[in-house]
Coordinates of C-alpha atoms in Angstrom, one line a residue:
X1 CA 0.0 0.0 0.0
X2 CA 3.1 2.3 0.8
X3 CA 4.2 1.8 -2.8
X4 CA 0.9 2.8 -4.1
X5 CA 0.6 5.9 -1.9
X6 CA 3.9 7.0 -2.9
X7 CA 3.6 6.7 -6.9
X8 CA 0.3 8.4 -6.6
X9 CA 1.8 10.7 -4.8
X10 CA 4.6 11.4 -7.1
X11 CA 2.2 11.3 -10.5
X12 CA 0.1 14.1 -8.6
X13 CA 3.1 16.4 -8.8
X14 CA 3.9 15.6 -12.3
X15 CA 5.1 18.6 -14.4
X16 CA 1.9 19.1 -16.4
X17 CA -0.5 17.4 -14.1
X18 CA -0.2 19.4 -11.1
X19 CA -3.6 20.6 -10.0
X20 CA -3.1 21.5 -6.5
X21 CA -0.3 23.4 -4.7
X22 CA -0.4 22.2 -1.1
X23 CA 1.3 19.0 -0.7
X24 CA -0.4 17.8 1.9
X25 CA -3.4 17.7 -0.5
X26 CA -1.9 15.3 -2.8
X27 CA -1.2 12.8 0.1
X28 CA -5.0 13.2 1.4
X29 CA -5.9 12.7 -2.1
X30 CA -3.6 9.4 -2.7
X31 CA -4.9 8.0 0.9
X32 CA -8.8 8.3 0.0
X33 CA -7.7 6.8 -2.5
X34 CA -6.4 3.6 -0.4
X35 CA -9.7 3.8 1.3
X36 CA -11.9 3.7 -1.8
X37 CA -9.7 0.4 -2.6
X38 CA -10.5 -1.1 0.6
X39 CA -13.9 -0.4 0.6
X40 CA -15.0 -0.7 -2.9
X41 CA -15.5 -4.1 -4.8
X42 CA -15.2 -5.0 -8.7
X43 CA -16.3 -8.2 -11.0
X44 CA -15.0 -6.3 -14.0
X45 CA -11.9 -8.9 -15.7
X46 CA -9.1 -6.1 -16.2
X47 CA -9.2 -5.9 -19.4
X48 CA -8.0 -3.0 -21.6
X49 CA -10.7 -3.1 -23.7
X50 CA -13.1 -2.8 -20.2
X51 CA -11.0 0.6 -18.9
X52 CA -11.3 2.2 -22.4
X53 CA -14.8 1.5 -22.5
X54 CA -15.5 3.0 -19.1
X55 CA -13.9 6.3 -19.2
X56 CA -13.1 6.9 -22.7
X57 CA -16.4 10.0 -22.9
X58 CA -14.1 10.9 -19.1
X59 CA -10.8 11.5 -20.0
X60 CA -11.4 12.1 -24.1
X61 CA -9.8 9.1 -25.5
X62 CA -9.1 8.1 -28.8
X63 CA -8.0 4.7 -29.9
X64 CA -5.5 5.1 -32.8
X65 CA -4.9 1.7 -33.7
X66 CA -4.9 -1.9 -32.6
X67 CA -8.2 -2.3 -31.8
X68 CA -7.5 -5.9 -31.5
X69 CA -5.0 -5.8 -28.9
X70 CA -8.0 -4.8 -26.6
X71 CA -8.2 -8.0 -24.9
X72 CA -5.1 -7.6 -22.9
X73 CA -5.0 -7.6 -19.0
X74 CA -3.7 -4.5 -17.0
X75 CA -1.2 -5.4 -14.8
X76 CA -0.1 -1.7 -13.6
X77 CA -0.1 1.6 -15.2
X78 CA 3.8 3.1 -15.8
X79 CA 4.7 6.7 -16.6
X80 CA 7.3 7.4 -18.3
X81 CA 8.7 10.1 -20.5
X82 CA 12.2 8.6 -21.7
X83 CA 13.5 5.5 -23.7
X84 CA 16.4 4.9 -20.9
X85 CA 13.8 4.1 -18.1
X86 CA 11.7 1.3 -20.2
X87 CA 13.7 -1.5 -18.7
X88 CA 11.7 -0.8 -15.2
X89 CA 8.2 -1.7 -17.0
X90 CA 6.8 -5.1 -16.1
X91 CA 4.7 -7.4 -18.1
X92 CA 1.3 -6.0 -19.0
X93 CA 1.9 -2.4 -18.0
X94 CA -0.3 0.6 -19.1
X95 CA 2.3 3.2 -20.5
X96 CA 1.1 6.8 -19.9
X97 CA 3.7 9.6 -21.9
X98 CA 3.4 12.9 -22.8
X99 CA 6.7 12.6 -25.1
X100 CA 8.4 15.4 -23.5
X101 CA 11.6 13.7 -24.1
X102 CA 10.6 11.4 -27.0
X103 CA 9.9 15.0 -29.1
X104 CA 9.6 13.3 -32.6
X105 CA 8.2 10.7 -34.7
X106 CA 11.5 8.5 -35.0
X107 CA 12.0 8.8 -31.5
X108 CA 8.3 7.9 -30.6
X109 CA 8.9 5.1 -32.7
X110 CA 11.7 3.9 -31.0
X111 CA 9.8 4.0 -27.9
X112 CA 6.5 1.7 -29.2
X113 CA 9.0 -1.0 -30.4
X114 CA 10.9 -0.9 -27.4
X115 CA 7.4 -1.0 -25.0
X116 CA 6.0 -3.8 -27.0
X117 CA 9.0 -5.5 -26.6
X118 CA 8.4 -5.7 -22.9
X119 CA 5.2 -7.1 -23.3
X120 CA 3.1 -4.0 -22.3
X121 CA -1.0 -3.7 -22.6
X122 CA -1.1 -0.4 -24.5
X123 CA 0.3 3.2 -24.8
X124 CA -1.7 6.2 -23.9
X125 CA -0.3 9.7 -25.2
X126 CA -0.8 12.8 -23.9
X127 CA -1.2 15.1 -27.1
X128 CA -0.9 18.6 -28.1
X129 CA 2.3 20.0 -26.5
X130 CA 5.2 17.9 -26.5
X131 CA 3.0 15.2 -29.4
X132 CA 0.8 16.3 -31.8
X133 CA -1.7 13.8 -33.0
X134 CA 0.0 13.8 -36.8
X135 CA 3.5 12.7 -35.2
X136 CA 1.8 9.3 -35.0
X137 CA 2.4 8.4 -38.4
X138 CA 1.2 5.6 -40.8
X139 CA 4.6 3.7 -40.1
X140 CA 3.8 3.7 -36.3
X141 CA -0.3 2.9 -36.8
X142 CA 1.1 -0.2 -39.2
X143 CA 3.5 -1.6 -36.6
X144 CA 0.8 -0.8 -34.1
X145 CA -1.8 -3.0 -35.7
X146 CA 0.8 -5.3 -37.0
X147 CA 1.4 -6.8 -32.9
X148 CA -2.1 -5.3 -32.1
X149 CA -0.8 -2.9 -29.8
X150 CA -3.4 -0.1 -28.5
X151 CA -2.4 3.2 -29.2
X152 CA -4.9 5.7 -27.3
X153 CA -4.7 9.6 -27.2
X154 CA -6.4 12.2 -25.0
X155 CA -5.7 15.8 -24.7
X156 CA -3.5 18.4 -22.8
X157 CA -6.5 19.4 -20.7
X158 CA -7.1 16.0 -19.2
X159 CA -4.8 15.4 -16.3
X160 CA -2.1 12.7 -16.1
X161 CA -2.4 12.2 -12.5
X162 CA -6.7 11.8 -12.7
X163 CA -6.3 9.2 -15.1
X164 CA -3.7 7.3 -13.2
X165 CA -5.9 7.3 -10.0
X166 CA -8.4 5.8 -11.4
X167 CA -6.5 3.4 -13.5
X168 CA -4.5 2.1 -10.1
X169 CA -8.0 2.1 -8.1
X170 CA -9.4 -0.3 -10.5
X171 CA -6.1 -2.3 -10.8
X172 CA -6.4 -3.1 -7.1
X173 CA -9.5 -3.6 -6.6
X174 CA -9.9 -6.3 -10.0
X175 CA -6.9 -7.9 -8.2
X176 CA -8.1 -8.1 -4.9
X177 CA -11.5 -9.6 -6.4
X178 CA -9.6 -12.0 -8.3
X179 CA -7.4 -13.3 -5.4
X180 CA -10.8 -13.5 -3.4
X181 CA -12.5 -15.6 -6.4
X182 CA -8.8 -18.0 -7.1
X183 CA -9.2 -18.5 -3.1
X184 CA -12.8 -19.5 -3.1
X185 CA -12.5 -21.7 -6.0
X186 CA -9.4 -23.8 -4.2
X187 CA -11.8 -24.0 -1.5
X188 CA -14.6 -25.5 -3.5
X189 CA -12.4 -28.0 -4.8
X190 CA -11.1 -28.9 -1.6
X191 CA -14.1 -28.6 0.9
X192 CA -17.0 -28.9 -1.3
X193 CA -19.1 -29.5 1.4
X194 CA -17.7 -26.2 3.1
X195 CA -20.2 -23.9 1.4
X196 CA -19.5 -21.1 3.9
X197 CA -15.6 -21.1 2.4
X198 CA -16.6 -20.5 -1.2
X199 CA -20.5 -19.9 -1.8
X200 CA -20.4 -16.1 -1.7
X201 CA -17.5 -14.7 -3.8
X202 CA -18.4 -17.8 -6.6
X203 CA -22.2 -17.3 -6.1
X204 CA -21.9 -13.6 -7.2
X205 CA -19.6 -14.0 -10.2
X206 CA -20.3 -14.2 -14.0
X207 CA -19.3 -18.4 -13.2
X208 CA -23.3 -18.8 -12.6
X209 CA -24.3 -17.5 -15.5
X210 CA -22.7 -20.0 -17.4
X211 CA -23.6 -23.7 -18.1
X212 CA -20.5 -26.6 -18.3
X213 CA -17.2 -26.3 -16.5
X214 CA -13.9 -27.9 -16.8
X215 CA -10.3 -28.2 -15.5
X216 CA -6.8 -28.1 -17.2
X217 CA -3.8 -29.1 -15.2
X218 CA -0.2 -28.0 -16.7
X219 CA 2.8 -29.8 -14.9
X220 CA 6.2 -28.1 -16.3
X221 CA 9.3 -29.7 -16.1
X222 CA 11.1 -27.8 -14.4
X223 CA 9.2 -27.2 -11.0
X224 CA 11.7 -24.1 -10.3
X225 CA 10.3 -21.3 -13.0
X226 CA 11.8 -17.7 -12.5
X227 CA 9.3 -15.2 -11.3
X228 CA 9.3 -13.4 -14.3
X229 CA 8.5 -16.5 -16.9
X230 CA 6.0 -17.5 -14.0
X231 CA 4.6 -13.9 -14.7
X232 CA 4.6 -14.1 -18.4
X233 CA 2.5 -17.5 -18.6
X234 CA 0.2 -16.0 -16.5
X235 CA -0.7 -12.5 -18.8
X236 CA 0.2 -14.6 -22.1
X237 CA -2.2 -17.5 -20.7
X238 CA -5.0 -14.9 -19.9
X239 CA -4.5 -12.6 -22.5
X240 CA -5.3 -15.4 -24.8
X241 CA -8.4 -17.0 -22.4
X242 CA -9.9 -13.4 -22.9
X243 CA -10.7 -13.9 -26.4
X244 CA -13.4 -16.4 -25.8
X245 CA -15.7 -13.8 -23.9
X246 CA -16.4 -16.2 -21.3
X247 CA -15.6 -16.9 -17.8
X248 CA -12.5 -18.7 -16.8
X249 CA -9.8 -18.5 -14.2
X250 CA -5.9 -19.3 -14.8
X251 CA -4.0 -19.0 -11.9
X252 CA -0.8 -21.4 -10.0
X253 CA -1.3 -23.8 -7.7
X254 CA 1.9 -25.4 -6.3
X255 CA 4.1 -26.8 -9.0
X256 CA 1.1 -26.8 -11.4
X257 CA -0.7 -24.0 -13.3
X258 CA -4.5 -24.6 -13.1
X259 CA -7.1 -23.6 -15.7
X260 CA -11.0 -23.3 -15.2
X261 CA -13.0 -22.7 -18.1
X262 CA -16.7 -23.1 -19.0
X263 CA -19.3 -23.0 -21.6
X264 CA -17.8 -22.4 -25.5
X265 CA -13.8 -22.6 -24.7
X266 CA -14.8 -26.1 -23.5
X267 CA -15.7 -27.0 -27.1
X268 CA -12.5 -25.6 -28.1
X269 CA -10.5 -27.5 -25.6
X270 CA -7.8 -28.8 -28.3
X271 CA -7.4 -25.2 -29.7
X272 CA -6.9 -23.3 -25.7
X273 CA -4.6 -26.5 -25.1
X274 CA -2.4 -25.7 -27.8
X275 CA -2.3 -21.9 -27.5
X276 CA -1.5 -22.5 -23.9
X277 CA 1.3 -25.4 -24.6
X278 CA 3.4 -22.6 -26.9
X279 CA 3.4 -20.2 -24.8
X280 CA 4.8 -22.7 -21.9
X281 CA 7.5 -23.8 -24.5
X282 CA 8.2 -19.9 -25.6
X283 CA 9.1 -19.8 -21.9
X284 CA 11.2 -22.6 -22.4
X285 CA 9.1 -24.7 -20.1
X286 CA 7.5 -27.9 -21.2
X287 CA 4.6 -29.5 -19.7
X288 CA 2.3 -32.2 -19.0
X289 CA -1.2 -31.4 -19.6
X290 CA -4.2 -33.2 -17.8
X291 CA -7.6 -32.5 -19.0
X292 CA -10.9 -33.6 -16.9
X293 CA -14.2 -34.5 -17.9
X294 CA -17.1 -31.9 -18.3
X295 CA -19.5 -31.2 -15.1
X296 CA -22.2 -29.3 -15.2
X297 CA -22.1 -28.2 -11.7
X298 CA -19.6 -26.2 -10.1
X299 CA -19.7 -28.1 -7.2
X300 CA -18.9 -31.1 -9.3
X301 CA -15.3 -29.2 -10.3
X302 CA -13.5 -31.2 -7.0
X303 CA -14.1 -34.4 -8.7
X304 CA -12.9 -32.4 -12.1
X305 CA -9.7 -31.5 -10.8
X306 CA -9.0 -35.0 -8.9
X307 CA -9.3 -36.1 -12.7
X308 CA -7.2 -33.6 -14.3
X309 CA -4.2 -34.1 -11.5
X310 CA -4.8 -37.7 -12.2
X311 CA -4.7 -37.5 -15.9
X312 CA -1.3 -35.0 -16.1
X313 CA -0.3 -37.8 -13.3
X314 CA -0.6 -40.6 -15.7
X315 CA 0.6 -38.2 -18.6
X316 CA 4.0 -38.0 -16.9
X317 CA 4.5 -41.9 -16.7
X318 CA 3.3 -42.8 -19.7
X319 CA 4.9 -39.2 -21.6
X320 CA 2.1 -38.8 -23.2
X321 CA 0.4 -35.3 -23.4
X322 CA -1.9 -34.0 -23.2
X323 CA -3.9 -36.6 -21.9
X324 CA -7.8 -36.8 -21.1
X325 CA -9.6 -38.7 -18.2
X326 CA -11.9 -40.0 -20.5
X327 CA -9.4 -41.9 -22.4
X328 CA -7.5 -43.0 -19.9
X329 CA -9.5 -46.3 -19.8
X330 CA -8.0 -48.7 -16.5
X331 CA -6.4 -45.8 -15.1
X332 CA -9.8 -43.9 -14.5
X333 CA -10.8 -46.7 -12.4
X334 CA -7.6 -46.3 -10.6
X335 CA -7.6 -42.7 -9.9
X336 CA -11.2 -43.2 -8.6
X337 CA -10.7 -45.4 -5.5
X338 CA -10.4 -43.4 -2.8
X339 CA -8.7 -45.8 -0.2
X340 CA -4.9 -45.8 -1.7
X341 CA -4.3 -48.3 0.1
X342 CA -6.3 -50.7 -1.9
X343 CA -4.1 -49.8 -4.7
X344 CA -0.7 -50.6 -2.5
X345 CA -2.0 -53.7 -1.6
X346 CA -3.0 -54.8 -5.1
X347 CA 0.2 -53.4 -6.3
X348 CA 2.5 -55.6 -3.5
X349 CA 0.7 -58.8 -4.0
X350 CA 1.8 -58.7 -7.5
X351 CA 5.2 -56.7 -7.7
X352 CA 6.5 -57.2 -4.6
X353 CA 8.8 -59.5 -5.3
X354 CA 10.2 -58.5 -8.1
X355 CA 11.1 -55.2 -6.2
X356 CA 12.7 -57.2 -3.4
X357 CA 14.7 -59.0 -6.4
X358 CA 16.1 -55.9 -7.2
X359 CA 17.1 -54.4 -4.5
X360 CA 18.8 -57.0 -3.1
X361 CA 20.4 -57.7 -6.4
X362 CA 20.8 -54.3 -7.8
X363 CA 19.1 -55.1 -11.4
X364 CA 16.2 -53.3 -12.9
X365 CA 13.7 -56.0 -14.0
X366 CA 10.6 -53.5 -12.7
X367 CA 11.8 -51.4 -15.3
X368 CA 12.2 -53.6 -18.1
X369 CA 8.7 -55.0 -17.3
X370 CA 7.0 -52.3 -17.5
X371 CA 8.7 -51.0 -20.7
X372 CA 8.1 -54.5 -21.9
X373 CA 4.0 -54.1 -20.8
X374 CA 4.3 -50.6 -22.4
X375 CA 5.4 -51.7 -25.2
X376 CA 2.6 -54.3 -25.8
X377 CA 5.3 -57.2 -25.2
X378 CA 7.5 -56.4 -27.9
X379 CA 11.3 -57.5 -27.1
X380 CA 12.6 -55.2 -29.9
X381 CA 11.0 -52.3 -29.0
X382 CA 12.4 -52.5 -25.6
X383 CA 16.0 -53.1 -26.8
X384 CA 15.4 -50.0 -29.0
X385 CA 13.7 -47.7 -26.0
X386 CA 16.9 -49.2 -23.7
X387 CA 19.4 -49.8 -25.9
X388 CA 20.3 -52.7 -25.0
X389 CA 21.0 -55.7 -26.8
X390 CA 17.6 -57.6 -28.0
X391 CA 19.7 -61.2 -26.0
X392 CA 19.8 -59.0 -22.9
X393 CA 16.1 -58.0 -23.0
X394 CA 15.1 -62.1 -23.7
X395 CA 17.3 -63.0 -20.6
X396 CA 15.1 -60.5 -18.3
X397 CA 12.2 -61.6 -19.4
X398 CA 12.9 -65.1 -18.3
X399 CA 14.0 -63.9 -15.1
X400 CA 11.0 -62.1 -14.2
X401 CA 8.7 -65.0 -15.4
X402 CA 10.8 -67.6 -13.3
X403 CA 9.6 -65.0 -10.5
X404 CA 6.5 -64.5 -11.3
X405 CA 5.3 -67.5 -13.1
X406 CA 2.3 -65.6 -14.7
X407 CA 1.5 -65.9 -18.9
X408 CA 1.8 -62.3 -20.4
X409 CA 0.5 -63.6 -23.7
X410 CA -2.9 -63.1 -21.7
X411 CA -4.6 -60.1 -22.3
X412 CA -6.0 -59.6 -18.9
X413 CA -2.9 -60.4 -16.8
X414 CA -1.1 -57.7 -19.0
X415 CA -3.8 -55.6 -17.9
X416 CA -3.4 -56.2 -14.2
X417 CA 0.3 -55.6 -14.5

């Protein structure tokens, strides 16, 4: 909150903005607006598209040029006069200039590529002191439309600092809503029979208006991704959902990256998959992707995600992905015994000893069995996938039927196995 008190404070005595003298003014003004933050409450996504439409009649504003680049999400809103202080804006920033320092078309070009670069929502320019309208050329409108990057102008009269406040009040409060509804959805998954944890902040979102829900579980790799790749998943991932127009919540969750979606995108689950799979990889991060079955109910979305952790489960071992509960056949009746144990026992009465074998004789015949089962019994294929000599493959498989003196020929034994 001290941050947010201090920026404001420091936009409010902006060279052009300045609207009051008495200092102590701007800090009353920055500190209602703290308490507007903590009292209000929003169910607007933050969407570019959703600020522009709400105060473009306020503060004059004209989009330029790419319109459709109005689907990205608001992070922050960044001022900033000079091409040698970009490297300070985060991902999905709102760039406010009034090119005092910029000064001319090749220079104001300079500055788009260099704020798209860093992945930035849009660029709002103050016109008609330092910029004039006509010193955003055709050259800068192509390139603008060519990454669908928002260009917006307003005019010298309209105050910096006004449009900032705003901007930041509705920043905090979409975030705080959207932490509030992320919270009350892990609880629903959770405690689904804790109404009391989850019924409210769900109960009054755009989620009930909508019929058919599913989860998406991503599993990277690497479990360790830098905070900002963790950052750009997250606006690339949602930046993307927002072009379906309907609810939906992307958001991580321990070492996974969790995605509720309902109505239309779950018709398109093959498409959202592969947008969202490229933008892991553009991050250098590849995944495992589990998909659950459709509910209709939201409080049927803990069973969903028990499927979806199962499938990217099973996706892992079997490096196959993405994978989807539906097809995962034997395993679905697996995943869906509650009582693990029942699974360990099963599990012992039949591989037990060929664990023991190995440990106490340091050989892997687990492992060449269940590349051999994989494999559908193919001695070749093993020899290729361990490459190892087809002889040395044969010789395993005799041990490991001396110790377990079962036919794998037989379709249903495999299955067990």
């Amino acid at each position: 909150m001290f941050l947010y008190i201090s920026l404001l404070y420091f936009v409010l005595l902006s060279e052009n903005n300045i609207k009051y003298n008495n200092n102590m003014q701007h800090v009353y003004i920055a500190v209602h607006a703290i308490e507007f933050v903590c009292k209000g409450d929003i169910k607007v996504p933050l969407l570019l598209k959703n600020f522009y439409n709400a105060t473009k009649n306020k503060y004059k504003l004209k989009l330029i040029c790419g319109e459709h680049g109005l689907c990205q999400e608001v992070s922050w809103v960044y001022y900033s006069e000079d091409l040698h202080t970009t490297n300070y804006i985060r991902n999905g920033n709102l760039v406010i200039t009034t090119g005092m320092i910029i000064n001319s078309e090749k220079n104001l070009k300079k500055f788009i590529c260099e704020i798209i670069h860093r992945n930035t929502a849009g660029l709002f320019i103050n016109i008609g002191h330092y910029l004039q309208e006509t010193d955003i050329n055709r050259d800068i409108i192509e390139y603008c439309n060519a990454h669908n990057y928002p260009l917006f102008v307003f005019p010298w009269e309209i105050h910096i600092a006004d449009i900032m406040q705003d901007y930041l009040n509705r920043i905090v409060l979409g975030q705080h809503y959207e932490e509030s509804l992320t919270k009350a959805f892990i609880n629903l998954i959770h405690r689904p029979d804790r109404e009391e944890l989850y019924k409210e902040e769900i109960g009054s979102s755009s989620f009930m208006q909508v019929k058919n829900y599913c989860i998406i579980c991503f599993s990277p790799h690497n479990k360790q991704i830098a905070p900002e790749s963790r950052e750009l998943i997250l606006l690339q991932g949602r930046n993307a959902m927002n072009t379906y127009n309907t609810p939906y919540l992307f958001f991580p969750y321990f070492y996974y990256y969790i995605l509720i979606i309902s109505d239309s995108m779950c018709k398109n689950i093959e498409n959202i998959v592969t947008i969202l799979e490229n933008i892991f990889l553009h991050e250098s991060q590849a995944c495992r992707i589990g998909i659950s079955n459709s509910v209709s109910k939201l409080t049927e979305l803990s069973e969903s995600y028990k499927q979806a952790i199962g499938a990217v489960t099973i996706a892992a071992v079997r490096q196959v992905s993405p994978l989807y509960f539906e097809k995962l056949g034997i395993y679905q009746l697996l995943l869906s015994i509650e009582d693990k144990r029942i699974l360990h026992q099963f599990s012992n009465i039949r591989l037990s000893i060929l664990a023991e074998y190995d440990r106490v004789h340091n050989t892997a015949l687990s492992a060449t069995l269940k590349i051999y089962l994989e494999n559908s019994c193919s001695l070749q294929s093993v020899a290729e996938q361990t490459f190892l000599h087809r002889n040395t493959i044969n010789y395993r498989m005799k041990q490991i039927r001396q110790l377990l003196p079962v036919d794998f020929s037989n379709a249903t034994t495999r299955m067990e196995y």
